[in-house]
PDB file of C-alpha atoms in Angstrom:
ATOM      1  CA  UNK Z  34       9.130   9.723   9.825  1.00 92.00           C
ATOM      2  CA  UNK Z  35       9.082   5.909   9.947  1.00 96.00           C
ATOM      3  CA  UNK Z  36       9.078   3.571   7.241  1.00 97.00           C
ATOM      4  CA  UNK Z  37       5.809   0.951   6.699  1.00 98.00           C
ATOM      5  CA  UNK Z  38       6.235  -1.957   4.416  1.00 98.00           C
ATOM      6  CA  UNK Z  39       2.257  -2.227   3.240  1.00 98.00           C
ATOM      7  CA  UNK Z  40       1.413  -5.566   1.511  1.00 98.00           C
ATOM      8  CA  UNK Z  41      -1.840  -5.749  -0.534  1.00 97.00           C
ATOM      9  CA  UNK Z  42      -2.956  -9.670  -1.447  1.00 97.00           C
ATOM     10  CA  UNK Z  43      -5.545 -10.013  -3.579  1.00 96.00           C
ATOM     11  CA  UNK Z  44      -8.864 -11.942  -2.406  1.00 95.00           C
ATOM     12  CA  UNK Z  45     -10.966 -14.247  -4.743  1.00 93.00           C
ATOM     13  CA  UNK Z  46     -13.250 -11.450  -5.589  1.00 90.00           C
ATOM     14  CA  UNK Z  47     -10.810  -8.996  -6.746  1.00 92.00           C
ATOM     15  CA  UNK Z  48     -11.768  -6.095  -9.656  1.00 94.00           C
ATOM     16  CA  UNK Z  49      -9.043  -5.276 -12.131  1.00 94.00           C
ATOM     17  CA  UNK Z  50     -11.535  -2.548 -12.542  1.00 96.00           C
ATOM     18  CA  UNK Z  51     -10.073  -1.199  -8.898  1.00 96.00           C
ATOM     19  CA  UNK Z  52      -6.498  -1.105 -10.370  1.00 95.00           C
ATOM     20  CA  UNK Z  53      -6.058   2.256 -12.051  1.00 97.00           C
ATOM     21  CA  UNK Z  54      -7.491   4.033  -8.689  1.00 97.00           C
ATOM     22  CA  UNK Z  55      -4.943   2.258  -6.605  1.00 97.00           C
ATOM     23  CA  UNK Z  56      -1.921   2.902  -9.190  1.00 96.00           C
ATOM     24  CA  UNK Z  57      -3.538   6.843  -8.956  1.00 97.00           C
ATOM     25  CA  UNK Z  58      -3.375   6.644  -5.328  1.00 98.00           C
ATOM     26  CA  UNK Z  59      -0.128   5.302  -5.488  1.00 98.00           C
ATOM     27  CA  UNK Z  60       0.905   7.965  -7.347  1.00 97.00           C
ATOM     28  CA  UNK Z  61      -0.136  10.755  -5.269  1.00 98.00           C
ATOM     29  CA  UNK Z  62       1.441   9.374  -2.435  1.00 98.00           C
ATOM     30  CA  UNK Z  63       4.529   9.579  -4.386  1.00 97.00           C
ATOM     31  CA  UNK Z  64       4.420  13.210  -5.169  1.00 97.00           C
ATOM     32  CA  UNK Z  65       3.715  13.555  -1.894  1.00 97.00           C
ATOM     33  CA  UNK Z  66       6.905  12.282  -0.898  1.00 97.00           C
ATOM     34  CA  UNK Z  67       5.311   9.572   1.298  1.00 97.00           C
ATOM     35  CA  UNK Z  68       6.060   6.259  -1.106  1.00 97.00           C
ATOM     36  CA  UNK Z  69       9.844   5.615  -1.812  1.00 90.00           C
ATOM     37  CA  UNK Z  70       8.678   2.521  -3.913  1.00 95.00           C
ATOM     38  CA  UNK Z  71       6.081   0.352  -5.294  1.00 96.00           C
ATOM     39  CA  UNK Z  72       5.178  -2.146  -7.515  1.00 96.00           C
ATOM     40  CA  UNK Z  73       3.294  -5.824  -7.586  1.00 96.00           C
ATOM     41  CA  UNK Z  74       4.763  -9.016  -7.356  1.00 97.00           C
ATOM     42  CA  UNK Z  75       5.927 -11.374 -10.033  1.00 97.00           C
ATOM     43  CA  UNK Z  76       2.955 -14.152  -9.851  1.00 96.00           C
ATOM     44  CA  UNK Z  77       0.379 -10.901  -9.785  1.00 91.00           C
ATOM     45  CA  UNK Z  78      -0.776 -12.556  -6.260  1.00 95.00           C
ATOM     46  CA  UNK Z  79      -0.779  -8.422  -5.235  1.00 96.00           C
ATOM     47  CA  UNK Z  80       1.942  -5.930  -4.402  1.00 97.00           C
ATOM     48  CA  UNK Z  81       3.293  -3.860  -1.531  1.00 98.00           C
ATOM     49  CA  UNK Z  82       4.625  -0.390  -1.080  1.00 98.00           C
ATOM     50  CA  UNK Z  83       6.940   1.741   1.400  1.00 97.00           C
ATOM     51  CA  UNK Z  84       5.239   4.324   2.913  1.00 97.00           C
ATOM     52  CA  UNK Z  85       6.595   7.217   4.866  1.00 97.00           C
ATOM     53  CA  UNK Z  86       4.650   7.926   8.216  1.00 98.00           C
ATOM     54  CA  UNK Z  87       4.760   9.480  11.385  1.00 97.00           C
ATOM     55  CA  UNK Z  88       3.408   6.488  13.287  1.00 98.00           C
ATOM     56  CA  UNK Z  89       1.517   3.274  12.685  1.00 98.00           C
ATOM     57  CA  UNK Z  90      -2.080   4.724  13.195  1.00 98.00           C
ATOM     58  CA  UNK Z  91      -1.219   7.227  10.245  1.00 98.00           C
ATOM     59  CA  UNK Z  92       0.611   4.689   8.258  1.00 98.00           C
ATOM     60  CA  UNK Z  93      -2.962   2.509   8.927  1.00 98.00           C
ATOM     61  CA  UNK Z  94      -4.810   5.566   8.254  1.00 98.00           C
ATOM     62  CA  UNK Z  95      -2.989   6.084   4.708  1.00 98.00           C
ATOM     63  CA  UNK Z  96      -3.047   2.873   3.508  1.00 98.00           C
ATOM     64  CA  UNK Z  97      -7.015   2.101   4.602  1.00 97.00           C
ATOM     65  CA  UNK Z  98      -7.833   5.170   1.736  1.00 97.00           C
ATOM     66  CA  UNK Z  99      -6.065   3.038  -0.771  1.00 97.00           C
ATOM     67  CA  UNK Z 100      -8.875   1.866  -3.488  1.00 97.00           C
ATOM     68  CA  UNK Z 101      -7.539  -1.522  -2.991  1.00 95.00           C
ATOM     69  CA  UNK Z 102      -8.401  -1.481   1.056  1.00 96.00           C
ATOM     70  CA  UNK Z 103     -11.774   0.496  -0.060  1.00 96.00           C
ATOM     71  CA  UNK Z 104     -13.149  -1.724  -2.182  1.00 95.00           C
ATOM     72  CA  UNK Z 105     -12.319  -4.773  -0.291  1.00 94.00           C
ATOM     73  CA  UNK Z 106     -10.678  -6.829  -2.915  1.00 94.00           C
ATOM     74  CA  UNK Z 107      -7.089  -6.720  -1.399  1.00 96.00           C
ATOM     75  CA  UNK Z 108      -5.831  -7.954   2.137  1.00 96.00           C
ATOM     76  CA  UNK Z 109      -4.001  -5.080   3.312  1.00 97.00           C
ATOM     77  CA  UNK Z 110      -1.280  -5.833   6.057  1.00 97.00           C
ATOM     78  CA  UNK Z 111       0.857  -2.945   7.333  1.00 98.00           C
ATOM     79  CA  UNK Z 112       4.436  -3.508   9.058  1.00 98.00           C
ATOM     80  CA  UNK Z 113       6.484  -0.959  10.685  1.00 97.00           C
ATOM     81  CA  UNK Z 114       9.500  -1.785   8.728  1.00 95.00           C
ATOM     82  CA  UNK Z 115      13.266  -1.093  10.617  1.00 90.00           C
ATOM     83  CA  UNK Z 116      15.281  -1.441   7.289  1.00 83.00           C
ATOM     84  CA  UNK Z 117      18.635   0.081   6.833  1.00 78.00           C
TER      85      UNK Z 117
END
């Protein structure tokens, strides 16, 4: 498995209605075993996660059925991440 550093910015048209589905998703993920960590950054600009994939089409896959991708609030920018 590789690790993915996914960054979700919000856009101008964002819906803190979309929030609980994404914190859900997040959560599933992690009882999944496929998010080590989480969380949103200080100025509430968005957030990112660490995702646990095989490869960066399934890493894209994952992260494109996040509510936040779905309902095209966030900017959603995957890295492969090489972090010790």
């Amino acid at each position: 498995m590789n690790l993915y550093l996914v960054m979700v910015m919000r856009r101008p048209q964002f819906d803190p209605a979309v929030v609980p589905a994404h914190q859900r998703f997040l959560d599933e993920l992690r009882a999944e075993g496929r998010v080590e960590r989480s969380g949103p950054f200080g100025d509430k600009s968005g957030g990112a996660y660490l995702l646990l994939a095989q490869d960066m089409a399934a890493a894209q896959a994952i992260a494109h059925r996040d509510p936040a991708h779905v309902s095209g609030g966030w900017d959603v920018t995957i890295y492969e991440w090489q972090a010790r």
